[in-house]
Coordinates of N, CA, C and O in Angstrom, one line a residue:
M1 N 0.6 -1.3 0.0 CA 0.1 0.0 0.1 C 0.8 1.2 0.0 O 1.9 1.2 0.8
C2 N 0.5 2.3 -1.0 CA 1.3 3.4 -0.9 C 1.3 4.1 0.4 O 0.4 4.0 1.1
Q3 N 2.3 5.1 0.8 CA 2.2 5.9 1.8 C 1.0 6.7 2.0 O 0.4 6.9 3.0
M4 N 0.6 7.5 0.7 CA -0.5 8.4 1.0 C -1.8 7.6 1.5 O -2.6 8.1 2.1
C5 N -1.6 6.6 1.0 CA -3.2 5.4 1.1 C -3.0 5.2 2.6 O -4.0 5.0 3.3
Q6 N -1.8 4.8 3.0 CA -1.6 4.3 4.5 C -2.1 5.5 5.6 O -2.9 5.4 6.2
N7 N -1.8 6.8 5.0 CA -1.9 8.0 5.6 C -3.4 8.1 5.8 O -4.2 8.7 6.8
N8 N -4.1 8.0 4.7 CA -5.6 8.3 4.5 C -6.3 7.4 5.6 O -7.1 7.7 6.2
N9 N -5.8 6.2 5.4 CA -6.5 5.1 6.3 C -6.5 5.4 7.6 O -7.4 5.3 8.5
L10 N -5.2 5.8 8.2 CA -5.1 6.4 9.7 C -5.6 7.4 9.7 O -6.4 7.7 10.8
N11 N -6.2 8.4 9.1 CA -7.0 9.7 9.3 C -8.4 9.3 9.4 O -9.1 9.7 10.3
F12 N -8.8 8.4 8.3 CA -10.2 7.9 8.5 C -10.3 7.0 9.6 O -11.4 7.1 10.4
E13 N -9.5 6.2 10.1 CA -9.5 5.5 11.5 C -9.7 6.5 12.5 O -10.4 6.2 13.6
A14 N -9.0 7.6 12.6 CA -9.0 8.7 13.9 C -10.4 9.2 13.7 O -10.9 9.3 15.0
T15 N -10.8 9.5 12.7 CA -12.0 10.0 12.4 C -13.0 9.2 13.0 O -14.1 9.5 13.6
N16 N -13.1 7.8 12.7 CA -14.2 7.0 13.2 C -13.9 6.8 14.8 O -15.0 6.6 15.4
V17 N -12.9 6.6 15.4 CA -12.6 6.9 16.8 C -13.0 8.1 17.5 O -14.0 8.1 18.4
K18 N -13.2 9.2 16.7 CA -13.6 10.1 17.3 C -15.0 10.5 17.1 O -16.0 10.8 18.2
F19 N -15.6 9.8 16.2 CA -17.0 9.8 15.9 C -17.6 9.0 17.1 O -18.7 9.2 17.7
A20 N -17.0 7.9 17.5 CA -17.6 6.8 18.3 C -17.4 7.5 19.8 O -18.2 7.1 20.4
A21 N -16.4 8.5 20.0 CA -16.3 9.1 21.4 C -17.5 10.0 21.5 O -18.1 10.3 22.5
V22 N -17.6 10.9 20.5 CA -18.8 11.5 20.3 C -19.9 10.9 20.7 O -20.9 11.4 21.5
I23 N -20.5 9.9 19.8 CA -21.8 9.2 20.1 C -21.7 8.6 21.6 O -22.9 8.9 22.0
A24 N -20.8 8.2 22.1 CA -20.7 7.7 23.6 C -21.1 9.0 24.4 O -22.1 8.6 25.1
R25 N -20.5 10.1 24.2 CA -21.1 11.2 24.8 C -22.5 11.4 24.9 O -23.3 11.7 25.8
C26 N -23.1 11.5 23.6 CA -24.3 11.6 23.2 C -25.4 10.6 23.8 O -26.4 10.8 24.3
R27 N -24.8 9.4 23.6 CA -25.6 8.0 24.3 C -25.8 8.3 25.9 O -26.7 8.0 26.2
D28 N -24.6 8.8 26.4 CA -24.6 8.8 27.7 C -25.8 9.8 28.2 O -26.6 9.5 29.3
M29 N -25.9 11.0 27.6 CA -26.9 12.2 27.8 C -28.4 11.3 27.6 O -29.4 11.5 28.4
Y30 N -28.6 10.6 26.5 CA -29.7 10.0 26.1 C -30.2 9.1 27.4 O -31.3 9.1 27.6
C31 N -29.1 8.1 27.7 CA -29.5 7.4 28.9 C -30.2 8.0 30.1 O -31.1 7.7 30.6
K32 N -29.4 9.0 30.3 CA -29.7 9.9 31.5 C -31.2 10.7 31.4 O -32.0 10.3 32.3
K33 N -31.5 10.9 30.2 CA -32.8 11.3 29.8 C -33.9 10.3 30.0 O -34.9 10.5 30.4
L34 N -33.5 9.0 29.3 CA -34.2 7.9 29.4 C -34.5 7.6 31.0 O -35.9 7.5 31.1
K35 N -33.6 7.9 31.7 CA -33.9 7.5 33.2 C -34.8 8.5 33.8 O -35.7 8.3 34.8
D36 N -34.9 9.8 33.3 CA -35.7 10.9 33.7 C -37.0 10.7 33.4 O -38.1 11.0 33.8
Y37 N -37.0 10.6 31.9 CA -38.7 10.8 31.3 C -39.0 9.7 30.7 O -40.1 9.5 30.0
G38 N -38.0 8.6 30.7 CA -38.5 7.3 29.6 C -38.4 7.6 28.2 O -38.0 8.5 28.0
A39 N -39.2 6.8 27.5 CA -39.0 7.3 26.1 C -40.5 8.0 25.8 O -41.0 7.7 24.6
S40 N -40.6 9.0 26.4 CA -41.9 9.9 26.3 C -41.8 10.6 25.0 O -43.0 11.0 24.4
W41 N -40.6 10.8 24.2 CA -40.8 11.4 22.9 C -41.5 10.4 22.0 O -41.7 10.9 20.8
R42 N -41.6 9.3 22.2 CA -42.2 8.4 21.3 C -43.9 8.8 21.0 O -44.4 8.5 19.8
I43 N -44.3 9.8 21.6 CA -45.5 10.4 21.3 C -45.4 11.4 20.2 O -46.4 12.0 19.7
M44 N -44.2 11.8 20.0 CA -44.1 13.0 19.0 C -44.1 12.4 17.5 O -43.4 11.5 17.4
R45 N -44.9 13.3 16.7 CA -44.7 13.0 15.5 C -43.4 13.4 14.5 O -42.9 14.2 15.3
P46 N -43.2 13.0 13.6 CA -41.9 13.4 13.3 C -41.8 14.9 12.8 O -40.8 15.4 13.1
T47 N -42.7 15.3 12.6 CA -42.9 17.0 12.2 C -42.4 17.8 13.3 O -41.8 18.6 13.4
S48 N -42.9 17.0 14.7 CA -42.7 17.8 15.8 C -41.0 17.7 16.3 O -40.5 18.6 16.7
L49 N -40.6 16.5 15.9 CA -39.1 16.2 16.1 C -38.2 17.2 15.2 O -37.2 17.9 15.6
T50 N -38.9 17.5 13.9 CA -38.1 17.9 13.3 C -38.3 19.6 13.6 O -37.0 20.5 13.3
D51 N -39.0 20.2 14.0 CA -39.2 21.6 14.7 C -38.3 21.5 15.8 O -37.8 22.8 16.1
Q52 N -38.2 20.4 16.7 CA -37.2 20.7 17.8 C -36.0 20.8 17.4 O -35.1 21.5 18.0
L53 N -35.7 20.0 16.4 CA -34.3 20.3 15.7 C -34.1 21.5 15.2 O -32.8 22.2 15.4
Y54 N -35.0 22.3 14.4 CA -34.9 23.4 13.9 C -34.8 24.7 15.0 O -33.8 25.4 14.6
I55 N -35.5 24.5 16.1 CA -35.0 25.5 17.2 C -33.7 25.4 17.9 O -33.1 26.5 18.0
K56 N -33.2 24.2 17.9 CA -31.8 23.9 18.6 C -30.8 24.4 17.7 O -29.8 25.2 17.9
A57 N -31.0 24.4 16.2 CA -30.0 24.7 15.2 C -30.2 26.2 15.0 O -29.0 26.9 15.0
K58 N -31.4 26.7 15.1 CA -31.4 28.1 15.1 C -30.7 28.8 16.2 O -30.0 30.0 16.2
R59 N -30.9 28.1 17.6 CA -30.1 28.7 18.7 C -28.8 28.7 18.5 O -28.0 29.5 19.0
I60 N -27.9 27.7 17.8 CA -26.7 27.6 17.8 C -26.2 28.8 16.8 O -25.3 29.2 16.9
R61 N -27.0 28.8 15.8 CA -26.6 30.0 14.7 C -26.7 31.2 15.4 O -25.7 32.3 15.4
N62 N -27.9 31.4 16.2 CA -28.0 32.8 17.0 C -26.5 33.1 17.9 O -26.1 34.0 18.1
L63 N -26.1 31.8 18.7 CA -25.1 32.2 19.5 C -23.7 32.2 18.6 O -23.0 32.9 18.9
E64 N -23.7 31.4 17.5 CA -22.4 32.0 16.6 C -22.3 33.3 16.1 O -21.3 33.8 15.7
M65 N -23.6 33.8 15.9 CA -23.5 35.2 15.5 C -23.2 36.3 16.5 O -23.3 37.4 16.2
G66 N -22.9 35.5 17.7 CA -22.5 36.8 19.0 C -23.7 37.0 19.6 O -23.2 38.1 20.5
N67 N -24.6 36.7 19.6 CA -25.9 37.0 20.3 C -25.9 36.5 21.7 O -25.1 35.5 21.9
I68 N -26.1 37.6 22.9 CA -25.9 37.0 24.1 C -26.9 35.7 24.5 O -28.2 35.8 24.1
A69 N -26.5 34.8 25.1 CA -27.2 33.6 25.7 C -27.8 33.9 26.9 O -27.2 34.3 27.7
L70 N -29.3 33.8 27.2 CA -29.7 34.1 28.5 C -30.1 32.6 29.0 O -30.5 32.5 30.4
V71 N -29.7 31.5 28.3 CA -29.7 30.2 28.8 C -28.6 29.6 28.9 O -27.7 29.7 28.1
E72 N -28.3 29.0 30.1 CA -26.9 28.2 30.2 C -26.3 27.2 29.2 O -25.0 27.0 29.0
D73 N -27.2 26.8 28.5 CA -26.7 25.5 27.4 C -25.6 26.2 26.6 O -26.2 27.0 25.9
D74 N -24.5 25.5 26.3 CA -23.7 25.9 25.3 C -23.9 25.4 23.9 O -24.8 24.5 23.8
T75 N -23.2 25.9 23.1 CA -23.2 25.4 21.6 C -23.1 23.8 21.7 O -23.8 23.3 21.1
S76 N -22.0 23.2 22.3 CA -21.8 21.8 22.6 C -22.9 21.1 22.9 O -23.4 20.0 22.2
S77 N -23.6 21.6 23.6 CA -24.7 20.7 24.4 C -26.0 20.6 23.5 O -26.7 19.9 23.2
E78 N -26.2 21.9 22.6 CA -27.1 21.8 21.6 C -26.9 21.0 20.3 O -27.6 20.3 19.9
F79 N -25.4 20.8 20.2 CA -25.0 19.7 18.9 C -25.4 18.4 19.5 O -25.9 17.6 18.5
V80 N -25.2 18.1 20.6 CA -25.7 16.9 21.5 C -27.0 16.6 21.2 O -27.4 15.5 20.8
G81 N -27.7 17.4 21.3 CA -29.3 17.7 21.3 C -29.7 17.3 19.8 O -30.6 16.7 19.4
L82 N -28.9 17.8 18.8 CA -29.3 17.7 17.7 C -29.0 16.2 17.2 O -29.9 15.7 16.5
I83 N -27.9 15.7 17.6 CA -27.6 14.1 17.3 C -28.9 13.4 18.0 O -29.2 12.4 17.3
N84 N -29.0 13.5 19.4 CA -30.0 12.7 20.1 C -31.3 12.8 19.5 O -32.1 11.9 19.2
Y85 N -31.8 14.1 18.9 CA -33.3 14.4 18.5 C -33.4 13.6 17.1 O -34.2 13.1 16.8
S86 N -32.2 13.8 16.5 CA -32.1 12.9 15.0 C -32.1 11.5 15.2 O -33.2 11.0 14.4
I87 N -31.7 11.0 15.8 CA -31.9 9.7 16.1 C -33.2 9.1 16.5 O -33.7 8.4 16.0
M88 N -33.9 10.0 17.6 CA -35.0 9.8 17.9 C -36.3 9.9 16.6 O -36.9 9.2 16.3
A89 N -35.8 10.9 15.7 CA -36.6 11.1 14.4 C -36.5 9.7 13.6 O -37.4 9.4 13.2
L90 N -35.4 9.2 13.5 CA -35.0 8.2 12.8 C -36.0 7.0 13.2 O -36.5 6.2 12.6
I91 N -35.9 6.8 14.8 CA -36.8 5.7 15.1 C -38.2 6.0 15.0 O -38.8 4.9 14.5
Q92 N -38.5 7.2 14.7 CA -39.9 7.5 14.6 C -40.3 7.2 13.3 O -41.6 6.8 12.8
Y93 N -39.5 7.5 12.5 CA -39.8 7.1 11.0 C -39.8 5.5 10.7 O -40.8 5.2 10.2
E94 N -39.1 4.9 11.6 CA -39.4 3.4 11.4 C -40.5 2.8 12.3 O -41.4 2.3 11.7
L95 N -40.7 3.3 13.3 CA -42.0 2.7 14.2 C -43.1 3.5 14.0 O -44.1 3.0 14.4
G96 N -43.1 4.8 13.6 CA -44.3 5.7 13.7 C -44.3 6.3 15.3 O -43.8 5.7 16.2
F97 N -45.5 6.9 15.1 CA -45.5 7.8 16.6 C -46.7 6.9 17.3 O -47.4 6.3 16.5
T98 N -46.9 7.3 18.5 CA -47.7 6.6 19.4 C -48.8 7.5 20.1 O -48.1 8.5 20.1
D99 N -49.7 7.2 20.7 CA -50.3 7.9 21.8 C -49.9 7.8 23.2 O -50.2 8.7 24.0
T100 N -49.2 6.7 23.2 CA -48.4 6.2 24.6 C -47.0 5.9 24.6 O -46.6 5.1 23.1
V101 N -46.7 5.8 25.5 CA -45.1 5.2 25.4 C -45.1 3.8 25.5 O -45.7 3.3 26.1
D102 N -44.5 3.3 24.2 CA -44.7 1.8 23.9 C -43.4 0.9 24.1 O -43.3 -0.3 23.8
I103 N -42.4 1.5 24.5 CA -41.0 0.8 24.7 C -40.3 1.4 25.8 O -40.4 2.4 26.5
D104 N -39.7 0.4 26.0 CA -39.0 0.9 27.6 C -37.7 1.3 27.2 O -37.2 1.4 26.1
A105 N -36.9 1.6 28.3 CA -35.4 2.4 28.0 C -34.4 1.1 27.3 O -33.7 1.6 26.6
E106 N -34.7 -0.2 27.6 CA -33.9 -1.2 26.9 C -34.0 -0.9 25.7 O -33.1 -1.0 24.6
Q107 N -35.3 -1.0 25.2 CA -35.7 -1.1 23.8 C -35.2 0.2 23.0 O -34.7 0.3 21.9
A108 N -35.3 1.5 23.8 CA -35.2 2.6 23.3 C -33.4 2.5 23.0 O -33.1 3.2 22.0
L109 N -32.8 2.1 24.0 CA -31.2 2.4 23.6 C -31.0 1.4 22.4 O -29.8 1.7 21.9
A110 N -31.4 0.2 22.3 CA -31.2 -0.6 21.4 C -31.4 0.1 20.1 O -30.6 -0.2 19.1
L111 N -32.3 0.8 19.9 CA -32.7 1.5 18.5 C -31.8 2.4 18.5 O -31.3 2.7 17.2
Y112 N -31.4 3.4 19.5 CA -30.5 4.4 19.3 C -29.1 3.8 18.7 O -28.5 4.4 17.9
N113 N -28.8 2.6 19.4 CA -27.5 2.0 18.9 C -27.4 1.6 17.6 O -26.6 1.9 16.7
K114 N -28.7 1.1 17.0 CA -28.8 0.5 15.6 C -28.7 1.9 14.7 O -27.8 1.9 13.7
Y115 N -29.3 2.9 14.9 CA -29.2 3.9 14.0 C -27.7 4.9 14.3 O -27.5 5.5 13.2
A116 N -27.2 4.9 15.4 CA -25.6 5.3 15.7 C -24.9 4.5 14.6 O -23.9 5.0 14.2
A117 N -25.1 3.2 14.6 CA -24.1 2.4 13.8 C -24.5 2.6 12.5 O -23.3 2.6 11.6
E118 N -25.6 2.7 11.9 CA -26.1 3.3 10.6 C -25.4 4.1 9.9 O -25.1 4.2 8.9
T119 N -25.5 5.3 11.1 CA -24.9 6.7 10.8 C -23.5 6.5 10.7 O -22.9 7.3 9.7
L120 N -22.9 5.7 11.5 CA -21.2 5.7 11.3 C -20.9 5.0 9.9 O -20.2 5.5 9.4
E121 N -21.7 4.3 9.6 CA -21.2 3.7 8.5 C -21.5 4.4 7.2 O -20.7 4.5 6.4
L122 N -22.4 5.4 7.2 CA -22.6 6.3 6.3 C -21.5 7.3 6.4 O -21.0 7.8 5.2
L123 N -21.1 7.6 7.6 CA -19.9 8.7 7.5 C -18.8 8.2 7.0 O -17.9 8.6 6.3
K124 N -18.3 6.8 7.1 CA -17.3 6.3 6.6 C -17.0 6.0 5.2 O -16.3 6.6 4.6
R125 N -18.5 5.9 4.8 CA -18.5 6.0 3.1 C -18.4 7.3 2.7 O -17.5 7.7 1.6
K126 N -18.8 8.3 3.1 CA -19.0 9.7 2.7 C -17.7 10.5 3.0 O -16.9 10.9 2.3
N127 N -17.1 10.1 4.2 CA -15.7 10.5 4.6 C -14.5 10.1 3.6 O -13.7 10.9 3.2
H128 N -14.6 8.9 3.3 CA -13.8 8.2 2.3 C -14.0 9.1 0.9 O -12.9 9.4 0.2
D129 N -15.3 9.3 0.4 CA -15.5 10.0 -0.8 C -15.1 11.3 -0.6 O -14.5 11.9 -1.8
Y130 N -15.1 12.1 0.4 CA -15.0 13.4 0.4 C -13.5 13.7 1.0 O -12.9 14.9 0.9
N131 N -12.8 12.6 1.1 CA -11.5 12.6 1.7 C -11.1 13.7 2.9 O -10.5 14.7 2.7
E132 N -12.1 13.5 3.8 CA -12.0 14.4 5.2 C -12.0 15.8 4.9 O -11.5 16.6 5.5
A133 N -12.9 16.3 3.8 CA -13.1 17.6 3.8 C -13.8 18.4 5.0 O -13.4 19.4 5.2
W134 N -14.4 17.6 5.7 CA -15.1 18.1 6.8 C -14.0 18.9 7.7 O -14.3 20.0 8.5
K135 N -12.8 18.7 7.7 CA -11.7 19.2 8.7 C -11.3 20.5 8.2 O -10.8 21.3 8.9
E136 N -11.8 20.8 7.0 CA -11.1 22.1 6.5 C -12.5 23.1 6.3 O -12.4 24.4 6.2
M137 N -13.6 22.4 7.0 CA -14.7 23.6 6.8 C -14.9 24.2 8.4 O -14.2 23.8 9.4
R138 N -15.8 25.2 8.3 CA -15.9 26.0 9.6 C -17.1 25.5 10.3 O -18.1 24.8 9.7
I139 N -17.2 25.6 11.3 CA -18.3 24.9 12.6 C -19.6 25.7 11.9 O -20.8 25.1 11.8
T140 N -19.5 27.0 11.7 CA -20.6 27.7 11.4 C -21.1 27.3 10.1 O -22.5 27.2 9.6
S141 N -20.6 26.4 9.1 CA -20.8 26.1 8.0 C -21.8 24.7 8.2 O -22.8 24.4 7.5
Y142 N -21.2 24.0 9.2 CA -22.0 22.7 9.4 C -23.5 23.5 10.0 O -24.7 22.7 9.6
T143 N -23.4 24.6 10.9 CA -24.8 24.8 11.4 C -25.6 25.2 10.1 O -26.9 24.8 10.0
D144 N -25.2 26.1 9.2 CA -25.9 26.3 8.2 C -26.2 25.1 7.2 O -27.5 25.1 6.7
L145 N -25.4 24.1 7.2 CA -26.0 23.1 6.5 C -27.0 22.1 7.1 O -27.9 21.5 6.4
I146 N -27.0 22.2 8.5 CA -27.7 21.6 9.2 C -29.5 22.2 9.1 O -30.1 21.5 8.8
L147 N -29.3 23.6 9.0 CA -30.3 24.5 8.7 C -31.2 24.1 7.5 O -32.2 24.1 7.3
T148 N -30.2 23.8 6.4 CA -30.4 23.6 5.1 C -31.3 22.3 4.9 O -32.4 22.2 4.5
K149 N -30.6 21.3 5.6 CA -31.5 19.9 5.8 C -32.8 19.9 6.6 O -33.6 19.3 5.9
L150 N -32.7 20.7 7.7 CA -34.2 20.6 8.4 C -35.1 21.6 7.3 O -36.3 21.0 7.5
N151 N -34.9 22.3 6.7 CA -35.6 23.0 5.6 C -36.1 22.1 4.8 O -37.4 22.1 4.2
R152 N -35.4 21.3 4.3 CA -35.6 20.3 3.2 C -36.5 19.0 3.8 O -37.4 18.8 3.1
I153 N -36.2 18.8 5.1 CA -37.0 17.8 5.8 C -38.4 18.3 5.9 O -39.2 17.6 5.6
K154 N -38.5 19.7 6.3 CA -39.7 20.2 6.5 C -40.8 20.2 5.1 O -41.9 20.1 5.2
E155 N -39.9 20.5 4.1 CA -40.4 20.4 2.7 C -41.1 18.9 2.4 O -42.2 18.9 1.8
I156 N -40.3 18.1 2.6 CA -40.5 16.7 2.4 C -41.7 16.3 3.1 O -42.8 15.7 2.9
E157 N -41.6 16.8 4.8 CA -42.9 16.4 5.5 C -44.2 17.1 5.1 O -45.1 16.4 5.0
D158 N -44.0 18.3 4.4 CA -45.3 18.9 3.9 C -45.9 18.3 2.6 O -46.8 18.9 2.5
N159 N -45.0 17.6 1.8 CA -45.4 17.0 1.0 C -45.8 15.5 1.3 O -45.6 14.6 0.3
D160 N -46.0 15.0 2.5 CA -46.5 13.9 2.7 C -45.3 12.8 2.5 O -45.6 11.9 2.2
G161 N -44.1 13.1 2.6 CA -43.0 12.2 2.3 C -42.7 12.0 1.2 O -41.5 11.4 0.5
A162 N -43.3 12.7 0.1 CA -43.2 12.3 -1.6 C -41.8 13.0 -1.9 O -41.8 14.2 -1.4
T163 N -41.1 12.4 -2.6 CA -39.8 13.2 -3.3 C -39.8 12.8 -4.6 O -40.5 11.5 -4.9
I164 N -39.1 13.5 -5.5 CA -38.7 13.2 -6.9 C -37.4 12.7 -7.1 O -37.2 11.7 -7.8
A165 N -36.5 13.5 -6.4 CA -35.0 13.1 -6.8 C -34.3 13.1 -5.4 O -33.1 13.0 -5.4
S166 N -34.8 13.3 -4.1 CA -33.8 13.3 -3.1 C -34.1 12.0 -2.4 O -35.0 11.1 -2.6
E167 N -33.2 11.6 -1.5 CA -33.2 10.5 -0.6 C -34.1 10.5 0.6 O -34.4 9.3 1.0
G168 N -34.8 11.6 0.7 CA -35.8 11.6 1.7 C -35.2 12.0 3.3 O -34.3 12.2 3.4
A169 N -36.5 12.0 4.1 CA -36.2 12.7 5.4 C -34.9 11.8 6.0 O -34.0 12.5 6.7
P170 N -35.2 10.5 6.2 CA -34.0 9.8 7.3 C -32.5 10.2 6.7 O -31.8 10.1 7.6
S171 N -32.4 10.0 5.5 CA -31.0 10.3 5.0 C -30.6 12.0 5.3 O -29.4 12.1 5.6
N172 N -31.6 12.8 5.5 CA -31.0 14.3 5.9 C -31.0 14.0 7.3 O -29.9 15.0 7.9
Y173 N -31.7 13.4 8.0 CA -31.3 13.1 9.6 C -30.1 12.9 9.9 O -29.3 13.1 10.8
M174 N -29.7 11.7 8.9 CA -28.2 11.1 9.3 C -27.1 12.1 8.8 O -26.2 12.1 9.6
D175 N -27.3 13.2 7.9 CA -26.4 13.9 7.6 C -26.2 15.0 8.6 O -25.2 15.4 8.9
I176 N -27.4 15.3 9.5 CA -27.5 16.5 10.6 C -26.5 15.7 11.5 O -25.8 16.5 12.1
I177 N -26.9 14.4 12.0 CA -26.2 13.7 12.8 C -24.5 13.8 12.6 O -23.6 14.2 13.3
N178 N -24.3 13.6 11.4 CA -22.6 13.7 10.8 C -22.3 15.0 10.9 O -21.0 15.2 11.6
Y179 N -22.9 16.2 10.5 CA -22.5 17.4 10.8 C -22.2 17.9 12.2 O -21.4 18.6 12.4
S180 N -23.3 17.4 13.2 CA -23.0 17.7 14.3 C -21.8 17.1 15.1 O -21.2 17.6 15.8
V181 N -21.4 15.6 14.7 CA -20.5 15.1 15.1 C -19.3 15.8 14.9 O -18.2 16.1 15.7
F182 N -19.3 16.2 13.6 CA -18.0 17.4 13.1 C -17.7 18.3 13.8 O -16.6 18.7 14.3
A183 N -18.9 19.1 14.1 CA -18.7 20.1 15.0 C -18.3 19.8 16.4 O -17.5 20.6 16.7
L184 N -18.8 18.8 16.9 CA -18.4 18.4 18.6 C -17.0 17.9 18.3 O -16.2 18.5 19.3
I185 N -16.3 17.3 17.4 CA -15.0 17.1 17.4 C -14.1 18.4 17.5 O -13.1 18.7 18.0
K186 N -14.6 19.2 16.6 CA -13.8 20.5 16.5 C -14.1 21.2 17.7 O -12.7 22.0 17.9
L187 N -15.1 21.6 18.1 CA -15.2 22.2 19.2 C -14.3 21.6 20.5 O -13.8 22.4 21.3
A188 N -14.2 20.2 20.6 CA -13.6 19.7 21.5 C -11.9 19.8 21.7 O -11.3 20.2 22.4
K189 N -11.6 20.2 20.2 CA -10.4 20.4 19.7 C -10.2 21.9 20.2 O -8.9 22.2 20.5
Q190 N -10.9 22.7 20.3 CA -10.7 24.4 20.5 C -10.7 24.4 22.1 O -10.0 25.4 22.7
E191 N -11.3 23.4 22.8 CA -11.2 23.7 24.6 C -10.2 23.3 25.0 O -9.1 22.6 24.8

């Protein structure tokens, strides 16, 4: 194997390790919230989860633009929220929403792990194809891309899920997770 290929493989593996560490942090928060609230989010329609993601992304953008925060949650915790709510949205797309909580914490965590693993596989493929371009991007660009993805999801939802040329809402949620992971990796590096 050529030296450049070896270096790329090492870079990709380092990204995968960092992705896993970020997801472990997010999973920890998800587990804590499951203990506090159970899987109460199961009653949320996907559109409500999209709106929840939207307000978190708008808050991040507001903070990035230098506006004063009146709530203590920092940008990092908002990106964690984007990851966790995106995984919840993926679960809702698979199971549908309910009028009552119909899964326990163990089932909710198993579903979380399933979608985190699927998203990591997507990241690996895209990261290979884009050759780690995310490292050269600004965190503010991730935020703008997340907001764009959310606007796309809202359009898809407003069209009852019908698409002509796009991959649909679940693919966009996975992209939001990946952009949020990249942001958290970069934010940790700045701290």
